[in-house]
Amino acid sequence: MDRTSLKYEFILDDNTTVPRLADGDNCAEGIPAIESYLESQEQFVKDWYEDRCDKYEFDPDAGPGIKGING
């Protein structure tokens, strides 16, 4: 878990016999399911950054380009 960029909290429960990950309404039980879920979340984060940052070329020093105000 330390290699993930996702925020997490471990909750120990003596009544639980299978590892369980809960994320809002999503729940994964068992190590393979948990690993798969975490990988899907990491991929989601990577894709989000790629879609938001890497695909757009922009000049950070340029104005907002609002028509009628500065161009």
PDB file of N, CA and C in Angstrom, residues 40-52:
ATOM      1  N   SER A  40      -6.764  -0.647 -10.840  1.00  0.00           N
ATOM      2  CA  SER A  40      -7.721   0.111 -11.658  1.00  0.00           C
ATOM      3  C   SER A  40      -7.787   1.568 -11.208  1.00  0.00           C
ATOM      4  N   GLN A  41      -7.669   1.813  -9.914  1.00  0.00           N
ATOM      5  CA  GLN A  41      -7.692   3.186  -9.409  1.00  0.00           C
ATOM      6  C   GLN A  41      -6.419   3.941  -9.795  1.00  0.00           C
ATOM      7  N   GLU A  42      -5.276   3.269  -9.714  1.00  0.00           N
ATOM      8  CA  GLU A  42      -4.019   3.895 -10.137  1.00  0.00           C
ATOM      9  C   GLU A  42      -4.079   4.236 -11.623  1.00  0.00           C
ATOM     10  N   GLN A  43      -4.635   3.325 -12.440  1.00  0.00           N
ATOM     11  CA  GLN A  43      -4.752   3.586 -13.874  1.00  0.00           C
ATOM     12  C   GLN A  43      -5.702   4.753 -14.123  1.00  0.00           C
ATOM     13  N   PHE A  44      -6.780   4.835 -13.364  1.00  0.00           N
ATOM     14  CA  PHE A  44      -7.719   5.950 -13.481  1.00  0.00           C
ATOM     15  C   PHE A  44      -7.009   7.274 -13.221  1.00  0.00           C
ATOM     16  N   VAL A  45      -6.194   7.321 -12.173  1.00  0.00           N
ATOM     17  CA  VAL A  45      -5.458   8.546 -11.838  1.00  0.00           C
ATOM     18  C   VAL A  45      -4.484   8.899 -12.955  1.00  0.00           C
ATOM     19  N   LYS A  46      -3.744   7.906 -13.466  1.00  0.00           N
ATOM     20  CA  LYS A  46      -2.791   8.160 -14.554  1.00  0.00           C
ATOM     21  C   LYS A  46      -3.510   8.671 -15.795  1.00  0.00           C
ATOM     22  N   ASP A  47      -4.630   8.041 -16.137  1.00  0.00           N
ATOM     23  CA  ASP A  47      -5.397   8.474 -17.312  1.00  0.00           C
ATOM     24  C   ASP A  47      -5.952   9.881 -17.121  1.00  0.00           C
ATOM     25  N   TRP A  48      -6.397  10.180 -15.918  1.00  0.00           N
ATOM     26  CA  TRP A  48      -6.930  11.509 -15.639  1.00  0.00           C
ATOM     27  C   TRP A  48      -5.862  12.563 -15.877  1.00  0.00           C
ATOM     28  N   TYR A  49      -4.669  12.329 -15.347  1.00  0.00           N
ATOM     29  CA  TYR A  49      -3.593  13.298 -15.542  1.00  0.00           C
ATOM     30  C   TYR A  49      -3.213  13.402 -17.011  1.00  0.00           C
ATOM     31  N   GLU A  50      -3.204  12.272 -17.711  1.00  0.00           N
ATOM     32  CA  GLU A  50      -2.866  12.302 -19.135  1.00  0.00           C
ATOM     33  C   GLU A  50      -3.906  13.106 -19.905  1.00  0.00           C
ATOM     34  N   ASP A  51      -5.171  12.881 -19.621  1.00  0.00           N
ATOM     35  CA  ASP A  51      -6.241  13.598 -20.320  1.00  0.00           C
ATOM     36  C   ASP A  51      -6.245  15.084 -20.000  1.00  0.00           C
ATOM     37  N   ARG A  52      -5.904  15.440 -18.776  1.00  0.00           N
ATOM     38  CA  ARG A  52      -5.992  16.827 -18.353  1.00  0.00           C
ATOM     39  C   ARG A  52      -4.720  17.623 -18.632  1.00  0.00           C
TER      40      ARG A  52
END
